[in-house]
Short mmCIF file of C-alpha atoms in Angstrom, two decimals:
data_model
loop_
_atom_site.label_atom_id
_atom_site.label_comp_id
_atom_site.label_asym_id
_atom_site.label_seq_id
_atom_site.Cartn_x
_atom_site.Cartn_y
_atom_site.Cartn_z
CA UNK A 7 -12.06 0.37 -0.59
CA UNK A 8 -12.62 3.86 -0.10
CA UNK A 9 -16.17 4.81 -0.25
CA UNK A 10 -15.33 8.12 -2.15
CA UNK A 11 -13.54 6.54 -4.66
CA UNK A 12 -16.36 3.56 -4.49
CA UNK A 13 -19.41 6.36 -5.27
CA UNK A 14 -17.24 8.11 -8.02
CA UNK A 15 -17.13 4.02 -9.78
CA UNK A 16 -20.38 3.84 -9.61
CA UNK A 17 -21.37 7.08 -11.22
CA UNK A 18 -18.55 6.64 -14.48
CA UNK A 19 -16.23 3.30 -13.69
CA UNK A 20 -18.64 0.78 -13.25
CA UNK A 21 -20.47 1.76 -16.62
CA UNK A 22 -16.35 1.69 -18.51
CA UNK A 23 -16.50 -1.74 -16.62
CA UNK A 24 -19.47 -2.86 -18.75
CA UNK A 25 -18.49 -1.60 -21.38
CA UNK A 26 -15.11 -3.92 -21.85
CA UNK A 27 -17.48 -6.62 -20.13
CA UNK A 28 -19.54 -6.44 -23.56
CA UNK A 29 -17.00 -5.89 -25.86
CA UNK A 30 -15.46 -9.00 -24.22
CA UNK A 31 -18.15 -10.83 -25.04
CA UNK A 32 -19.06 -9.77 -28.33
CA UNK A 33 -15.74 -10.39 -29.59
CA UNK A 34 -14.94 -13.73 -27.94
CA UNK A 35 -17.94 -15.26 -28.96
CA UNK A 36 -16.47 -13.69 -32.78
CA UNK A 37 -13.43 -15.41 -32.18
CA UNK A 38 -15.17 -18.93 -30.85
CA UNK A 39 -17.58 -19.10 -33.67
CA UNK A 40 -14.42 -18.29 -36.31
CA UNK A 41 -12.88 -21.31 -34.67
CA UNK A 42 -15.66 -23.53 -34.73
CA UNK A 43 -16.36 -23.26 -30.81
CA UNK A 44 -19.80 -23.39 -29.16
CA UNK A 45 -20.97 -20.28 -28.20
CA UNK A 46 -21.94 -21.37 -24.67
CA UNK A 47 -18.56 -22.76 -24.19
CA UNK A 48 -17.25 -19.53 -25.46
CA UNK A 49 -19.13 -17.78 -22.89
CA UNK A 50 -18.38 -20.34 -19.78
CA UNK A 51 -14.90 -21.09 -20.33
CA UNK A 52 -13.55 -18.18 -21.65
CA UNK A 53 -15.15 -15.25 -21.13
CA UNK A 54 -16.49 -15.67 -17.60
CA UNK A 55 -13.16 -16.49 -16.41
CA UNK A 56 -10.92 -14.05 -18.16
CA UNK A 57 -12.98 -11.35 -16.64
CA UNK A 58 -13.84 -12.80 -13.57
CA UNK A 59 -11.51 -10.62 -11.61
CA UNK A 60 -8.60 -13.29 -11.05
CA UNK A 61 -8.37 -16.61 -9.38
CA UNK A 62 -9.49 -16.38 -5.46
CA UNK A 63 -12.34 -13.92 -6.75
CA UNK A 64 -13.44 -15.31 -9.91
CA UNK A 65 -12.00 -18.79 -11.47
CA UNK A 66 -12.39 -20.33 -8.25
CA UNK A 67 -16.05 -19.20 -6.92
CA UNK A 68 -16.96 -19.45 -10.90
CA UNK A 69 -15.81 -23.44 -10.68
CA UNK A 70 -18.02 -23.64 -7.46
CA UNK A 71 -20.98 -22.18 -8.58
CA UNK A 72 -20.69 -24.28 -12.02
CA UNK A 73 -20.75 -27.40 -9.73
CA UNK A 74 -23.43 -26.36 -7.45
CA UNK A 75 -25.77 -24.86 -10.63
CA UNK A 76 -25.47 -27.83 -13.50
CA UNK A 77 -23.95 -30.41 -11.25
CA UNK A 78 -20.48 -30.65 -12.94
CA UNK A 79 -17.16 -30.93 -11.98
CA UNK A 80 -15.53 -27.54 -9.74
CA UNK A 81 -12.34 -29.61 -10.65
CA UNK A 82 -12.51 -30.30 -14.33
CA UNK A 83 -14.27 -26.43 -14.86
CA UNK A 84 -11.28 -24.74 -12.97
CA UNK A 85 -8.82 -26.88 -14.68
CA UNK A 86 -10.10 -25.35 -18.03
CA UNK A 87 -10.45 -21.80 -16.70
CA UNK A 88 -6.92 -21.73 -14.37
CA UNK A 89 -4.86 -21.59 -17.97
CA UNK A 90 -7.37 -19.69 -20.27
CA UNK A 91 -7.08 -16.69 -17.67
CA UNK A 92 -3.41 -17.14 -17.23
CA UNK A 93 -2.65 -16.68 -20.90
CA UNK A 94 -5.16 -14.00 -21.28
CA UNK A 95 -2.69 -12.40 -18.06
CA UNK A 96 -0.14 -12.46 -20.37
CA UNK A 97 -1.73 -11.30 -22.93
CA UNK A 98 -3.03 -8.39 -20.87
CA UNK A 99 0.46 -7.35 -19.70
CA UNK A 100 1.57 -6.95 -22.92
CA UNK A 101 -0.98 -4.54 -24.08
CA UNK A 102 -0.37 -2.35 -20.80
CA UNK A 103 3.16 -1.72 -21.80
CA UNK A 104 1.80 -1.56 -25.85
CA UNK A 105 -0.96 1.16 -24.51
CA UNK A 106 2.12 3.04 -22.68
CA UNK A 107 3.67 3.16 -25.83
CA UNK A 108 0.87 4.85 -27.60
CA UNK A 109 0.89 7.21 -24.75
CA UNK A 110 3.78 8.43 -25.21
CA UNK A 111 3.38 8.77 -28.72
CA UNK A 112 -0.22 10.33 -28.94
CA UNK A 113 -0.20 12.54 -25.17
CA UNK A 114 -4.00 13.81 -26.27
CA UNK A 115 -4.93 10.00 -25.14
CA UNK A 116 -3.63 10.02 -21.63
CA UNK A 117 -3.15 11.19 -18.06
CA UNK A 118 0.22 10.12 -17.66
CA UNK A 119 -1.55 8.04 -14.26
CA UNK A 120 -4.53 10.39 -13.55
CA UNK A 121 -7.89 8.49 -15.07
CA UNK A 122 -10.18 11.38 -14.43
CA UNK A 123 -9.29 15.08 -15.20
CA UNK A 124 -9.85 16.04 -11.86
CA UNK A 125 -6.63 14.94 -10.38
CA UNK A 126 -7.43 16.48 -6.96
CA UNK A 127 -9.95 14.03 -6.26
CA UNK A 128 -7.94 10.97 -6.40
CA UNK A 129 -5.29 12.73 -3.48
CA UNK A 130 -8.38 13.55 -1.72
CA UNK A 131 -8.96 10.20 -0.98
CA UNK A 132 -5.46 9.52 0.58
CA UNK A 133 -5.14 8.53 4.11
CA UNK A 134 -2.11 8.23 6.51
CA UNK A 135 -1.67 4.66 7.52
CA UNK A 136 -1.55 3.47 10.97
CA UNK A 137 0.06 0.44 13.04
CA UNK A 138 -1.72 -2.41 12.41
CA UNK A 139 -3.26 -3.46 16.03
CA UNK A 140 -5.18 -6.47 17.33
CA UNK A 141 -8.51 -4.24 17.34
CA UNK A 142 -7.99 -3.81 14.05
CA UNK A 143 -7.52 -7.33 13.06
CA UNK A 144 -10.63 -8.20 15.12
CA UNK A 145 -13.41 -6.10 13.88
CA UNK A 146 -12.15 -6.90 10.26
CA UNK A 147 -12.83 -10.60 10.78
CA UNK A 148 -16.27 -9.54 12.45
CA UNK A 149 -17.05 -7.49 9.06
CA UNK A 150 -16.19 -10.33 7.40
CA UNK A 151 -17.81 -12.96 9.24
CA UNK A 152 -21.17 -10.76 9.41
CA UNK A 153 -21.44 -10.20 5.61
CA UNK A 154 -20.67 -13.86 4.96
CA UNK A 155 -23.44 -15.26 7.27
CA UNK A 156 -25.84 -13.07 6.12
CA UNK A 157 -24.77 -13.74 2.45
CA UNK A 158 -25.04 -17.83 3.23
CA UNK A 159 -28.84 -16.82 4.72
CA UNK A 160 -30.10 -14.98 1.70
CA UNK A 161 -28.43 -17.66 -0.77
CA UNK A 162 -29.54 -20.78 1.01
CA UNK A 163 -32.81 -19.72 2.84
CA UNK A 164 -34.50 -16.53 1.72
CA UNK A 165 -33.60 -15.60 -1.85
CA UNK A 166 -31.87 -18.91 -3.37
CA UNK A 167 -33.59 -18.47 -6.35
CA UNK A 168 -34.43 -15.38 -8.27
CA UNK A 169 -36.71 -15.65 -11.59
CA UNK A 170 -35.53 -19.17 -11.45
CA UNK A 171 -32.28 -18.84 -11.56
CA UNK A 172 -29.53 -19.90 -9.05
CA UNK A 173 -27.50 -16.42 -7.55
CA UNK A 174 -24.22 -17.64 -5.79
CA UNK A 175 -23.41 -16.60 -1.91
CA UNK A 176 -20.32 -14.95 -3.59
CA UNK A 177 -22.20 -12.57 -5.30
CA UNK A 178 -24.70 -11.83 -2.76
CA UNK A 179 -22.23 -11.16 -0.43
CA UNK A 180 -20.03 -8.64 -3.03
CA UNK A 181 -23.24 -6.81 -3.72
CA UNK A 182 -24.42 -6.12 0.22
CA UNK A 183 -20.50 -5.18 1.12
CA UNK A 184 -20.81 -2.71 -2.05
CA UNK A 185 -24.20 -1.40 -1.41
CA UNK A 186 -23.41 -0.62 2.75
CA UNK A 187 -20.10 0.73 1.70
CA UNK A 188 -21.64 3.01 -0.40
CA UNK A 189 -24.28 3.85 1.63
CA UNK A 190 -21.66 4.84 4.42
CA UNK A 191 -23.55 2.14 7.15
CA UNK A 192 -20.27 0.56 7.80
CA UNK A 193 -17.67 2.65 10.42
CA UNK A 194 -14.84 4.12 9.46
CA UNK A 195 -12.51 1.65 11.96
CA UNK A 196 -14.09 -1.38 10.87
CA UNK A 197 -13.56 -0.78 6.53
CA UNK A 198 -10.29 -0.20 7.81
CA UNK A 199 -9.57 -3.00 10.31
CA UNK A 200 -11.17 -4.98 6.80
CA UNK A 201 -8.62 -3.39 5.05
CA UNK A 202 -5.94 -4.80 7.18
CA UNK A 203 -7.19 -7.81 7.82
CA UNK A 204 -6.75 -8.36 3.96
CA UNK A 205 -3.49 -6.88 3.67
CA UNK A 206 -2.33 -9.29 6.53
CA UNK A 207 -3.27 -12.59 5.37
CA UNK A 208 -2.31 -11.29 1.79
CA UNK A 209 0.66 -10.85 3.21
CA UNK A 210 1.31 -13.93 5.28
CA UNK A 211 -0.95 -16.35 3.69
CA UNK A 212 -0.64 -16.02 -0.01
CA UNK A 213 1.73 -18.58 -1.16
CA UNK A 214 0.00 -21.08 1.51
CA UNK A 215 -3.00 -20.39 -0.22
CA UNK A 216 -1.95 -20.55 -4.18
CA UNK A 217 0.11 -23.46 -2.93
CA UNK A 218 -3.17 -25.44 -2.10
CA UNK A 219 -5.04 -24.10 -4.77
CA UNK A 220 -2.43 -25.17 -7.23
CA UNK A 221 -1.91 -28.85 -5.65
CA UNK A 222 -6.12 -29.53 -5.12
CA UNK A 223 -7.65 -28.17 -8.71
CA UNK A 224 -5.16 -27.88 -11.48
CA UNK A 225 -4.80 -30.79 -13.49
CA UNK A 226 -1.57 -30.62 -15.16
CA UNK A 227 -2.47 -32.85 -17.82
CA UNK A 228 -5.60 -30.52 -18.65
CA UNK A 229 -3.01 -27.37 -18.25
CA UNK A 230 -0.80 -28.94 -21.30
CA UNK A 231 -3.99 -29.69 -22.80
CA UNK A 232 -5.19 -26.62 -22.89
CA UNK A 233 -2.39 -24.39 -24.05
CA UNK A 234 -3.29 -24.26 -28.03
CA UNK A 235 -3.11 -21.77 -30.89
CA UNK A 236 -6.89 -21.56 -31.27
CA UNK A 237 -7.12 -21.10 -27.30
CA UNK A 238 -4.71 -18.33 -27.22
CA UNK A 239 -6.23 -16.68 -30.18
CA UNK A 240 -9.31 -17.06 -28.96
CA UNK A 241 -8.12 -15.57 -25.16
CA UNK A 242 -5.78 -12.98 -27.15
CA UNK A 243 -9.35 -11.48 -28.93
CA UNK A 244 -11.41 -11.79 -25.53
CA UNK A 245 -8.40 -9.33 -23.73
CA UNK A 246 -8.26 -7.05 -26.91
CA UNK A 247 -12.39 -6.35 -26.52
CA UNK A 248 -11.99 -5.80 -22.69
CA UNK A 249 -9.45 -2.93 -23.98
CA UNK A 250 -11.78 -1.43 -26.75
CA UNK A 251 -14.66 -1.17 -24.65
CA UNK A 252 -13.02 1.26 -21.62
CA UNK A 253 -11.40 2.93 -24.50
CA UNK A 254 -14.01 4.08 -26.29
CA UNK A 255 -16.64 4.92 -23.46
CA UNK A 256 -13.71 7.22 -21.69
CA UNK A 257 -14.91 9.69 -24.02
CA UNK A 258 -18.69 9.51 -22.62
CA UNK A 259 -17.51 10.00 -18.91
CA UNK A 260 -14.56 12.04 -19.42
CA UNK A 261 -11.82 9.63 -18.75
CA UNK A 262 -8.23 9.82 -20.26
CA UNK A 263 -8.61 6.16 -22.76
CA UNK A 264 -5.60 5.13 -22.27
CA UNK A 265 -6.10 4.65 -18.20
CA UNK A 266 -9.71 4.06 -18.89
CA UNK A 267 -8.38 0.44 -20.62
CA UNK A 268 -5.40 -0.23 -18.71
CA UNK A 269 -8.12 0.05 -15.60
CA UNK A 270 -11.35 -0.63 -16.52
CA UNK A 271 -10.27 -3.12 -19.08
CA UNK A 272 -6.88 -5.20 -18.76
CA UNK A 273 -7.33 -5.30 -14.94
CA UNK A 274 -10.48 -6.75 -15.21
CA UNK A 275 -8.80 -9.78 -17.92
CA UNK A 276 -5.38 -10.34 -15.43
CA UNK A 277 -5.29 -12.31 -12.54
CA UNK A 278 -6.42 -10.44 -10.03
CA UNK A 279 -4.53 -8.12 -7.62
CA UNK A 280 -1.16 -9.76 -8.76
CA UNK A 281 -1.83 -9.90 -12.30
CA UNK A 282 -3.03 -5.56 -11.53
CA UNK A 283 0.38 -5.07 -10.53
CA UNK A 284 1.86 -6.94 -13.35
CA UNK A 285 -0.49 -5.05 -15.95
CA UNK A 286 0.28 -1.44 -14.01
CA UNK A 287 3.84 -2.22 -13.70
CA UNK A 288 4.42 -3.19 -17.32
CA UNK A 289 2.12 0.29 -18.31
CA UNK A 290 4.30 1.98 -15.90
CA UNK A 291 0.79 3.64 -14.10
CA UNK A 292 0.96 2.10 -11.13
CA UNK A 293 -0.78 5.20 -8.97
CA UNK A 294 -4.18 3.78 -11.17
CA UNK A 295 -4.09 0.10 -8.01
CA UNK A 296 -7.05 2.05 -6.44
CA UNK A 297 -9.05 2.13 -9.68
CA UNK A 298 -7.66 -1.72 -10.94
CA UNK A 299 -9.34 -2.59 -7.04
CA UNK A 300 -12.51 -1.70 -8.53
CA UNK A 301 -11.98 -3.87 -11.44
CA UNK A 302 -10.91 -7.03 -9.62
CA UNK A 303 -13.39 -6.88 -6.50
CA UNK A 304 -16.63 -4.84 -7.83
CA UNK A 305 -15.85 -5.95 -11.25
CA UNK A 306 -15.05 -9.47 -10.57
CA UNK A 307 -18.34 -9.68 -8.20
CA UNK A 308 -20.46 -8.35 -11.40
CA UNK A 309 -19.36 -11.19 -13.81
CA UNK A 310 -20.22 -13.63 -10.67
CA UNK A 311 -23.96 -12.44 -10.85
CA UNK A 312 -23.64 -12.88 -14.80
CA UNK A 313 -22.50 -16.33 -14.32
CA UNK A 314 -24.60 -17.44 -11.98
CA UNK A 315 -27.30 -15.95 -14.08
CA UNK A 316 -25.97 -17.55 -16.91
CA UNK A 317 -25.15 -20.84 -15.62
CA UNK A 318 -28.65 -21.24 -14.26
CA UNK A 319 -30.83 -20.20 -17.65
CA UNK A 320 -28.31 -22.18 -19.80
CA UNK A 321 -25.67 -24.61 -18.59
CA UNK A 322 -26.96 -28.16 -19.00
CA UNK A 323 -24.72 -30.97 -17.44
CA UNK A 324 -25.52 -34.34 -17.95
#
């Protein structure tokens, strides 16, 4: 992503970020102990994967790492997590076009689009697009391949452990791309070649690749399953403190609320990039993708280091 826009997260988004992270949390495990669910179930198959920044970022590296840290099941975790997050999608859509509404009727709360009050600097960060070109394809797969090596090195050989807990190559690997982006080590033509690298096998690859996701880990059985009143309620609560917490810290960093938790806190509880344009579209704010990026990638690669945190200290599998 742009670095520009990547320094400005880190200095007021990230911290909105956190702030619907913990709300999330505080008010799903609420809602699990009103319904007479464990709180560590709460936390692992409901929380973690609601704001785990979609599927390909978050339910599925979140199944892995629960199968390589306590020794269960990728298959049976994701099977749980796939339809928790997709109703809390749902759910999340139709608070962005409720929040729209309450835009409209109380302007003081909102941008109309704009999260910060300095409109300029979003435009600022505009670029004119170029043909995509072979080069370009190239040294994205290089950046890629580079960061995921040394990623796999520090998970596996040098740092696989940290106070005794587990850390995942997925979040190593978001954390050193975030850090070197934000340092300004990587070039200019390779972020972008990156860039389009994603955009092209988003592009070309995506049904291939929800296709085999869909046909190798979800258990329809366990989807039916899964689909209850207490689950929805409990999913419905989790979204609805994700929304709060943006909301309410938009006044500390002065952020408009409304795109503060359409942004920072229903793109973080969707699916991912196509649950952000679901949730934008149905809020009608869709110039706020650069901001829901943030969200699903940086925000997506934080709740990764919580769970592998988490899983390590207190998942027990027998």
């Amino acid at each position: 992503m742009n670095r520009k826009i990547l320094l400005r997260a880190l200095a007021g988004y990230i911290p909105a970020i956190l702030a619907g992270v913990a709300v999330a949390f505080v008010f799903g495990i609420a809602a699990g102990v009103l319904c007479g669910i464990p709180v560590k179930r709460v936390v692992f198959m409901y929380v973690l994967p609601i704001m785990g920044g979609g599927n390909g970022a978050g339910a599925i590296p979140l199944s892995q790492m629960w199968e390589q840290i306590t020794g269960g099941s990728a298959k049976e975790y994701y099977s749980v997590a796939i339809p928790i997050l997709t109703m809390a999608n749902i759910i999340a859509v139709f608070c962005g076009a409720l929040l729209n509404k309450l835009g409209q009727a109380r302007p003081e709360l909102t941008g109309n689009g704009e999260l910060m009050r300095d409109s300029a600097f979003v435009a600022s960060t505009k670029t004119e697009k170029q043909p995509l070109t072979a080069n370009d394809i190239f040294n994205g797969l290089f950046l890629t391949a580079v960061f995921y090596t040394l990623s796999r090195i520090i998970a596996i050989k040098l740092l696989p452990k940290i106070g005794g807990v587990i850390i995942h190559q997925y979040a190593y690997m978001i954390l050193l791309v975030a850090v070197a982006n934000g340092l300004g080590i990587i070039p200019e033509f390779m972020r972008e070649g990156a860039k389009r690298m994603q955009k092209a096998f988003t592009d070309h690859c995506i049904w291939i690749l929800l296709a085999g996701v869909g046909v190798a880990y979800t258990d329809l059985g366990e989807l039916v399953s899964v689909i209850t009143p207490v689950n929805f309620f409990v999913a419905a609560v989790i979204v609805l403190g994700a929304l709060i917490g943006p909301f309410l810290f938009a006044y500390i960093v002065g952020f408009f609320p409304i795109e503060a938790a359409i942004s920072a806190g229903l793109c973080m509880a969707d699916r991912g990039g196509s649950g952000d344009i679901m949730v934008l579209g149905a809020a009608k704010r869709m110039n706020l993708m650069p901001y829901s990026q943030i969200s699903s990638r940086l925000g997506g690669g934080i709740i990764l280091v919580i769970g592998s945190i988490l899983f390590g200290m207190f998942a027990k599998v027998s």
